[in-house]
Coordinates of C-alpha atoms in Angstrom, one line a residue:
X1 CA 94.6 57.1 -61.1
X2 CA 93.4 55.6 -64.3
X3 CA 90.6 53.0 -64.4
X4 CA 87.8 52.4 -62.0
X5 CA 90.0 52.5 -58.9
X6 CA 90.6 56.0 -57.5
X7 CA 91.9 57.2 -54.1
X8 CA 92.1 60.7 -52.7
X9 CA 94.9 61.5 -50.3
X10 CA 94.4 64.6 -48.1
X11 CA 97.3 66.4 -46.5
X12 CA 96.3 67.5 -43.0
X13 CA 98.1 70.1 -40.9
X14 CA 97.7 70.2 -37.2
X15 CA 98.1 73.2 -34.8
X16 CA 101.1 71.6 -33.2
X17 CA 103.0 71.6 -36.5
X18 CA 102.5 67.9 -37.4
X19 CA 101.3 67.0 -40.8
X20 CA 99.6 63.7 -41.9
X21 CA 98.3 62.0 -45.0
X22 CA 94.7 60.8 -44.8
X23 CA 92.5 58.6 -46.9
X24 CA 89.0 59.1 -45.5
X25 CA 86.5 56.3 -45.6
X26 CA 83.3 56.2 -43.5
X27 CA 82.0 52.9 -44.8
X28 CA 82.9 51.2 -41.5
X29 CA 83.5 53.1 -38.1
X30 CA 87.2 52.1 -37.9
X31 CA 90.3 54.4 -37.8
X32 CA 93.9 53.3 -38.3
X33 CA 96.9 55.5 -37.7
X34 CA 100.6 54.8 -38.5
X35 CA 103.5 57.1 -37.6
X36 CA 107.2 56.8 -37.7
X37 CA 110.7 58.4 -37.6
X38 CA 114.0 57.7 -39.2
X39 CA 116.8 56.4 -37.1
X40 CA 115.8 53.0 -35.7
X41 CA 118.2 50.3 -34.6
X42 CA 121.0 52.0 -36.5
X43 CA 121.2 54.3 -33.6
X44 CA 121.9 51.5 -31.1
X45 CA 125.6 51.3 -30.1
X46 CA 127.1 48.0 -31.3
X47 CA 127.5 46.7 -27.8
X48 CA 123.9 47.6 -27.1
X49 CA 122.3 45.9 -30.1
X50 CA 118.6 45.2 -29.6
X51 CA 118.1 48.2 -27.2
X52 CA 115.5 49.9 -29.3
X53 CA 113.8 46.6 -30.3
X54 CA 113.4 45.7 -26.6
X55 CA 112.2 49.3 -26.0
X56 CA 109.5 48.9 -28.6
X57 CA 108.2 45.8 -27.0
X58 CA 108.2 47.4 -23.6
X59 CA 106.1 50.4 -24.6
X60 CA 102.9 48.4 -24.3
X61 CA 104.0 46.7 -21.0
X62 CA 102.6 49.4 -18.8
X63 CA 102.7 53.2 -18.9
X64 CA 101.9 56.1 -16.5
X65 CA 99.7 54.8 -13.7
X66 CA 98.8 51.6 -15.5
X67 CA 100.9 48.5 -14.9
X68 CA 101.3 45.9 -17.7
X69 CA 98.0 44.1 -16.8
X70 CA 96.0 47.3 -16.5
X71 CA 97.4 48.6 -19.7
X72 CA 96.5 45.4 -21.6
X73 CA 93.1 45.4 -20.0
X74 CA 92.5 49.0 -21.2
X75 CA 93.4 48.1 -24.7
X76 CA 91.3 44.9 -24.7
X77 CA 88.2 46.5 -23.1
X78 CA 88.0 49.1 -25.9
X79 CA 89.2 46.7 -28.7
X80 CA 92.2 48.9 -29.4
X81 CA 95.1 47.6 -31.4
X82 CA 98.4 49.3 -30.5
X83 CA 101.9 48.4 -31.4
X84 CA 105.4 49.6 -31.9
X85 CA 108.3 48.2 -33.9
X86 CA 112.0 49.0 -34.5
X87 CA 113.5 48.6 -37.9
X88 CA 117.0 48.8 -39.1
X89 CA 116.5 52.4 -40.3
X90 CA 113.4 53.6 -38.5
X91 CA 110.8 53.2 -35.7
X92 CA 107.1 53.0 -36.1
X93 CA 103.9 53.0 -34.1
X94 CA 100.4 52.1 -35.1
X95 CA 96.9 52.0 -33.7
X96 CA 93.5 50.8 -34.8
X97 CA 90.3 51.5 -33.0
X98 CA 86.6 51.8 -33.5
X99 CA 85.6 55.5 -33.8
X100 CA 84.1 55.8 -30.3
X101 CA 87.3 54.4 -28.8
X102 CA 89.6 56.6 -30.8
X103 CA 90.2 59.2 -27.9
X104 CA 91.2 56.3 -25.6
X105 CA 93.4 54.9 -28.2
X106 CA 95.2 58.2 -28.7
X107 CA 95.5 58.7 -25.0
X108 CA 97.0 55.2 -24.4
X109 CA 99.4 55.6 -27.4
X110 CA 100.6 58.9 -26.0
X111 CA 101.0 57.5 -22.5
X112 CA 103.0 54.6 -23.8
X113 CA 105.5 56.9 -25.7
X114 CA 105.6 59.6 -23.0
X115 CA 105.7 57.6 -19.8
X116 CA 106.6 54.0 -20.3
X117 CA 107.0 52.3 -16.9
X118 CA 109.9 49.9 -18.0
X119 CA 109.4 47.9 -14.8
X120 CA 112.1 45.4 -13.9
X121 CA 109.7 42.4 -14.2
X122 CA 108.6 43.6 -17.7
X123 CA 112.2 44.1 -18.8
X124 CA 113.1 40.6 -17.6
X125 CA 110.1 39.1 -19.5
X126 CA 110.9 40.9 -22.7
X127 CA 114.6 40.1 -22.4
X128 CA 113.9 36.4 -22.0
X129 CA 111.6 36.5 -25.1
X130 CA 114.3 38.3 -27.1
X131 CA 117.0 36.0 -26.0
X132 CA 114.9 33.0 -27.0
X133 CA 114.3 34.5 -30.4
X134 CA 118.0 35.2 -30.9
X135 CA 119.0 31.7 -29.9
X136 CA 116.3 30.2 -32.1
X137 CA 117.6 32.2 -35.1
X138 CA 121.0 30.5 -34.7
X139 CA 119.5 27.0 -34.5
X140 CA 118.4 26.9 -38.1
X141 CA 120.3 27.3 -41.4
X142 CA 117.8 30.1 -42.4
X143 CA 118.6 32.1 -39.3
X144 CA 122.3 31.7 -39.7
X145 CA 122.4 32.6 -43.4
X146 CA 120.5 35.8 -42.9
X147 CA 122.8 37.0 -40.2
X148 CA 125.9 36.1 -42.2
X149 CA 124.7 37.7 -45.4
X150 CA 124.0 41.1 -43.9
X151 CA 127.2 41.1 -41.8
X152 CA 129.2 40.4 -45.0
X153 CA 127.4 42.9 -47.1
X154 CA 127.7 45.8 -44.6
X155 CA 130.5 44.9 -42.2
X156 CA 131.1 48.4 -41.0
X157 CA 127.5 49.7 -40.8
X158 CA 124.5 49.0 -38.5
X159 CA 122.7 47.4 -41.5
X160 CA 125.0 44.5 -41.0
X161 CA 123.8 43.9 -37.4
X162 CA 120.6 42.1 -36.3
X163 CA 117.9 44.7 -35.5
X164 CA 116.8 42.7 -32.5
X165 CA 120.3 42.2 -31.1
X166 CA 122.3 39.1 -30.4
X167 CA 122.6 36.7 -27.5
X168 CA 125.7 38.5 -26.5
X169 CA 124.3 42.1 -26.5
X170 CA 120.9 41.1 -25.1
X171 CA 122.3 39.2 -22.1
X172 CA 124.1 42.2 -20.6
X173 CA 122.0 45.0 -22.1
X174 CA 121.7 47.7 -19.4
X175 CA 118.3 49.1 -18.6
X176 CA 119.7 52.6 -19.2
X177 CA 120.5 51.7 -22.8
X178 CA 116.9 50.8 -23.4
X179 CA 115.8 54.1 -21.9
X180 CA 118.3 56.0 -23.9
X181 CA 117.2 54.3 -27.1
X182 CA 113.6 55.3 -26.6
X183 CA 114.5 58.8 -25.5
X184 CA 116.5 59.6 -28.6
X185 CA 113.8 58.1 -30.9
X186 CA 110.4 59.3 -29.6
X187 CA 110.1 62.9 -30.6
X188 CA 107.6 65.3 -32.0
X189 CA 110.2 66.5 -34.6
X190 CA 110.7 64.5 -37.8
X191 CA 107.6 62.3 -37.3
X192 CA 105.6 61.2 -40.3
X193 CA 101.9 60.3 -39.9
X194 CA 99.3 58.5 -42.0
X195 CA 95.7 57.8 -41.3
X196 CA 92.8 55.9 -42.8
X197 CA 89.2 55.3 -42.1
X198 CA 86.2 57.0 -40.5
X199 CA 87.9 60.3 -39.6
X200 CA 87.7 63.7 -41.1
X201 CA 90.7 66.0 -41.8
X202 CA 89.5 68.3 -39.0
X203 CA 89.2 65.4 -36.5
X204 CA 92.7 64.2 -37.4
X205 CA 94.2 67.7 -37.0
X206 CA 92.7 67.8 -33.5
X207 CA 94.1 64.5 -32.3
X208 CA 97.6 64.8 -33.7
X209 CA 98.9 67.2 -31.0
X210 CA 97.3 64.9 -28.4
X211 CA 99.1 61.8 -29.8
X212 CA 102.6 63.4 -29.5
X213 CA 102.0 65.7 -26.5
X214 CA 104.8 65.8 -24.0
X215 CA 107.5 64.4 -26.3
X216 CA 110.7 66.4 -27.0
X217 CA 110.4 68.8 -29.9
X218 CA 113.6 67.9 -31.7
X219 CA 114.0 65.2 -34.3
X220 CA 115.9 61.9 -33.7
X221 CA 119.5 61.8 -34.8
X222 CA 120.1 60.8 -38.4
X223 CA 121.2 57.3 -39.1
X224 CA 124.6 56.9 -40.8
X225 CA 124.1 56.7 -44.6
X226 CA 124.2 53.3 -46.2
X227 CA 127.6 52.5 -47.8
X228 CA 128.0 50.6 -51.1
X229 CA 126.9 47.0 -51.0
X230 CA 130.0 44.8 -50.5
X231 CA 130.2 42.1 -53.2
X232 CA 131.7 39.5 -50.9
X233 CA 132.9 36.1 -52.1
X234 CA 130.7 33.1 -51.6
X235 CA 130.4 32.6 -47.8
X236 CA 129.6 29.2 -46.2
X237 CA 128.4 28.9 -42.6
X238 CA 128.7 25.3 -41.4
X239 CA 125.5 24.1 -39.9
X240 CA 124.7 20.5 -39.3
X241 CA 121.5 20.0 -41.4
X242 CA 120.3 17.9 -44.4
X243 CA 119.5 21.1 -46.3
X244 CA 121.3 24.3 -46.8
X245 CA 119.7 27.8 -46.7
X246 CA 120.8 30.2 -49.4
X247 CA 120.7 33.9 -49.5
X248 CA 121.9 35.9 -52.4
X249 CA 121.8 39.6 -53.4
X250 CA 123.4 42.6 -55.0
X251 CA 123.4 46.3 -54.9
X252 CA 120.1 47.9 -55.9
X253 CA 119.2 51.5 -56.5
X254 CA 118.1 54.6 -54.5
X255 CA 114.3 54.8 -53.9
X256 CA 114.4 58.1 -55.8
X257 CA 115.9 56.5 -59.0
X258 CA 113.5 57.2 -61.9
X259 CA 113.8 53.5 -62.9
X260 CA 112.6 52.3 -59.5
X261 CA 109.3 50.9 -60.8
X262 CA 110.8 49.5 -64.0
X263 CA 113.4 47.6 -61.9
X264 CA 110.6 46.2 -59.7
X265 CA 108.9 44.9 -62.8
X266 CA 112.2 43.3 -63.9
X267 CA 112.7 41.7 -60.6
X268 CA 109.2 40.4 -60.4
X269 CA 109.7 38.6 -63.8
X270 CA 113.1 37.3 -62.7
X271 CA 112.5 36.3 -59.1
X272 CA 109.4 37.7 -57.4
X273 CA 106.4 36.4 -59.3
X274 CA 106.0 33.0 -57.7
X275 CA 105.5 30.2 -60.2
X276 CA 105.5 32.8 -63.0
X277 CA 109.1 33.9 -62.3
X278 CA 112.0 32.7 -64.3
X279 CA 113.9 31.5 -61.2
X280 CA 111.0 29.4 -60.0
X281 CA 110.6 27.9 -63.5
X282 CA 114.3 27.1 -64.0
X283 CA 115.2 26.0 -60.5
X284 CA 112.0 24.2 -59.3
X285 CA 109.8 23.4 -62.2
X286 CA 112.4 22.3 -64.7
X287 CA 115.0 20.8 -62.3
X288 CA 113.2 20.1 -59.0
X289 CA 116.1 21.6 -57.0
X290 CA 114.0 23.4 -54.4
X291 CA 110.5 23.9 -53.2
X292 CA 110.8 27.7 -53.7
X293 CA 113.1 30.5 -54.7
X294 CA 112.4 34.2 -54.9
X295 CA 113.6 37.7 -54.3
X296 CA 113.0 41.4 -54.6
X297 CA 114.0 44.8 -53.3
X298 CA 114.6 45.2 -49.6
X299 CA 114.3 49.0 -48.8
X300 CA 116.5 50.4 -46.1
X301 CA 118.2 53.7 -45.5
X302 CA 116.7 55.1 -48.7
X303 CA 118.2 52.4 -50.8
X304 CA 116.7 49.3 -52.5
X305 CA 118.9 46.2 -52.0
X306 CA 118.2 43.1 -54.1
X307 CA 117.8 40.1 -51.8
X308 CA 116.7 36.6 -52.6
X309 CA 116.6 33.2 -50.9
X310 CA 116.1 29.5 -51.3
X311 CA 116.9 26.2 -49.7
X312 CA 117.9 22.9 -51.1
X313 CA 119.6 19.6 -50.3
X314 CA 123.3 20.0 -49.5
X315 CA 124.3 18.0 -52.6
X316 CA 122.3 20.3 -54.9
X317 CA 123.4 23.7 -53.7
X318 CA 126.1 24.2 -56.3
X319 CA 123.7 23.4 -59.1
X320 CA 121.0 25.7 -57.7
X321 CA 123.5 28.6 -57.6
X322 CA 124.7 27.8 -61.1
X323 CA 121.1 27.9 -62.5
X324 CA 120.3 31.1 -60.5
X325 CA 123.4 32.9 -61.8
X326 CA 122.6 31.8 -65.4
X327 CA 119.0 33.2 -65.1
X328 CA 120.4 36.4 -63.6
X329 CA 122.8 36.7 -66.6
X330 CA 120.1 35.9 -69.1
X331 CA 117.8 38.7 -67.8
X332 CA 120.7 41.1 -67.7
X333 CA 121.6 40.3 -71.3
X334 CA 118.2 40.3 -73.0
X335 CA 115.6 41.7 -70.5
X336 CA 112.0 40.4 -70.3
X337 CA 109.9 39.3 -73.2
X338 CA 106.9 41.3 -74.4
X339 CA 104.6 38.6 -72.9
X340 CA 106.4 38.7 -69.5
X341 CA 106.2 42.4 -69.3
X342 CA 102.5 42.5 -70.1
X343 CA 101.7 39.9 -67.5
X344 CA 103.8 41.6 -64.8
X345 CA 102.2 45.0 -65.5
X346 CA 98.7 43.5 -65.6
X347 CA 99.3 41.9 -62.2
X348 CA 100.8 45.0 -60.6
X349 CA 98.0 47.3 -61.8
X350 CA 95.3 44.9 -61.0
X351 CA 96.6 44.1 -57.6
X352 CA 96.8 47.7 -56.4
X353 CA 93.2 48.0 -55.2
X354 CA 93.8 45.0 -52.9
X355 CA 96.2 47.2 -50.9
X356 CA 93.4 49.5 -50.1
X357 CA 90.8 47.2 -48.6
X358 CA 91.9 47.5 -44.9
X359 CA 92.5 50.7 -43.0
X360 CA 95.8 49.3 -41.4
X361 CA 97.2 48.4 -44.8
X362 CA 96.2 51.8 -46.2
X363 CA 97.8 53.7 -43.3
X364 CA 101.0 51.6 -43.7
X365 CA 101.1 52.2 -47.4
X366 CA 100.8 56.0 -46.9
X367 CA 103.5 56.0 -44.3
X368 CA 105.9 54.0 -46.5
X369 CA 105.3 56.5 -49.3
X370 CA 106.3 59.3 -47.1
X371 CA 109.4 57.5 -45.8
X372 CA 110.4 56.9 -49.4
X373 CA 109.9 60.6 -50.3
X374 CA 107.1 60.0 -52.7
X375 CA 104.9 63.0 -53.7
X376 CA 101.3 62.9 -52.5
X377 CA 100.0 62.2 -56.0
X378 CA 102.5 59.4 -56.7
X379 CA 99.8 56.7 -56.7
X380 CA 97.6 58.6 -59.2
X381 CA 100.1 58.1 -62.0
X382 CA 101.4 54.7 -60.9
X383 CA 99.3 52.6 -63.3
X384 CA 100.0 54.9 -66.2
X385 CA 103.7 54.8 -65.5
X386 CA 103.6 51.0 -65.4
X387 CA 101.6 50.7 -68.6
X388 CA 104.1 53.0 -70.3
X389 CA 107.0 50.6 -69.8
X390 CA 108.4 49.1 -72.9
X391 CA 110.3 45.9 -73.5
X392 CA 113.3 47.8 -74.7
X393 CA 113.2 50.2 -71.8
X394 CA 113.0 47.4 -69.2
X395 CA 115.8 45.5 -71.0
X396 CA 118.0 48.6 -70.6
X397 CA 117.1 48.8 -66.9
X398 CA 118.0 45.1 -66.5
X399 CA 121.3 45.6 -68.3
X400 CA 122.1 48.6 -66.1
X401 CA 121.2 47.3 -62.7
X402 CA 121.5 43.5 -62.7
X403 CA 125.0 42.3 -61.9
X404 CA 125.4 38.5 -62.5
X405 CA 129.1 38.8 -61.7
X406 CA 128.3 40.8 -58.6
X407 CA 125.8 38.4 -57.1
X408 CA 126.9 37.8 -53.5
X409 CA 125.9 34.5 -51.9
X410 CA 125.8 33.2 -48.4
X411 CA 125.0 29.5 -47.6
X412 CA 124.3 27.9 -44.2
X413 CA 124.5 24.2 -44.0
X414 CA 126.8 21.5 -45.3
X415 CA 126.8 22.3 -49.1
X416 CA 128.8 19.9 -51.3
X417 CA 131.1 21.4 -53.9
X418 CA 131.5 24.9 -52.5

């Protein structure tokens, strides 16, 4: 990587066949690991939505000979952070521990994955929490609009369903569905691993087999490929509220597209740069239509989908959308200015070191790189690739990928004039 900031990523191979990416740093005695598989909530049957999400929460609610309280005590006594999460298209685990507690952290993580207790009391507790969250999501315009947007964009694919399930699916979710969801997901095959902190490559190679010991050797089933984004007509979800929540988006591009970084720069200038973005300037600063508006790429199933959001008074929704579409069209027609491009590139290159100040963030970044199919030296050339972008080149990317006539919009509230 050019400039003062440099990072060395090692590829580590373990005797059990696992591989991991490692950034070694012994400045503090802390180690973070992150691991994950493809699959995720997309593997839940439609009638069992939320099974894997509930399963992820239950993994730390007791395992092996440790009930929920004893498991929590074991983590707390050694200051171990351990968690699991289900996404639309994958499943991830992570741990963070001081170096002396790392063996215990690995043991507890393995126990959670290999022998979760899934006790009736824990299932009831986690189900109640999930149901409360599902009901709360339907009580606000923001929760309603997100659910409606994804269901309309991908009506026949798991991407259109809530990862955490719905009130209907969670209420009658069988215990066996949770067990099945975890069983098909937690495997030694297909796992990606990243690590950061005070651990050597040799030490990491030694603990990897211990982390996944006892899990089935095959990989999880593959999630169905993401179909084309459906450009649905403007969708209004009636919600009694003084303001409407707006979600808008369009098709993006595959994570392997050579214009991925250029399009990210375009979207930052258009919608993702806070008060420096065109949408914030046009919608909030110049017209006072909203407190905030923004968007960017949401990565799922190997694709980047452009998604943005805002909220405004019911009477001003139509004007907000008109201005948003106009800015979308202006960027598609002419691209960014030289000054906008320089500012965006300066921010992105200058901000990169901040992603490498915490072992958890580093491990998460390395895992995301692997899931997106990046080569191990991808970061080394990132700043040079960004600085090589030209105004004409980014204008061509904007013209190719931005679709002002294909901007799908969902609104939840009582918008006037729609």
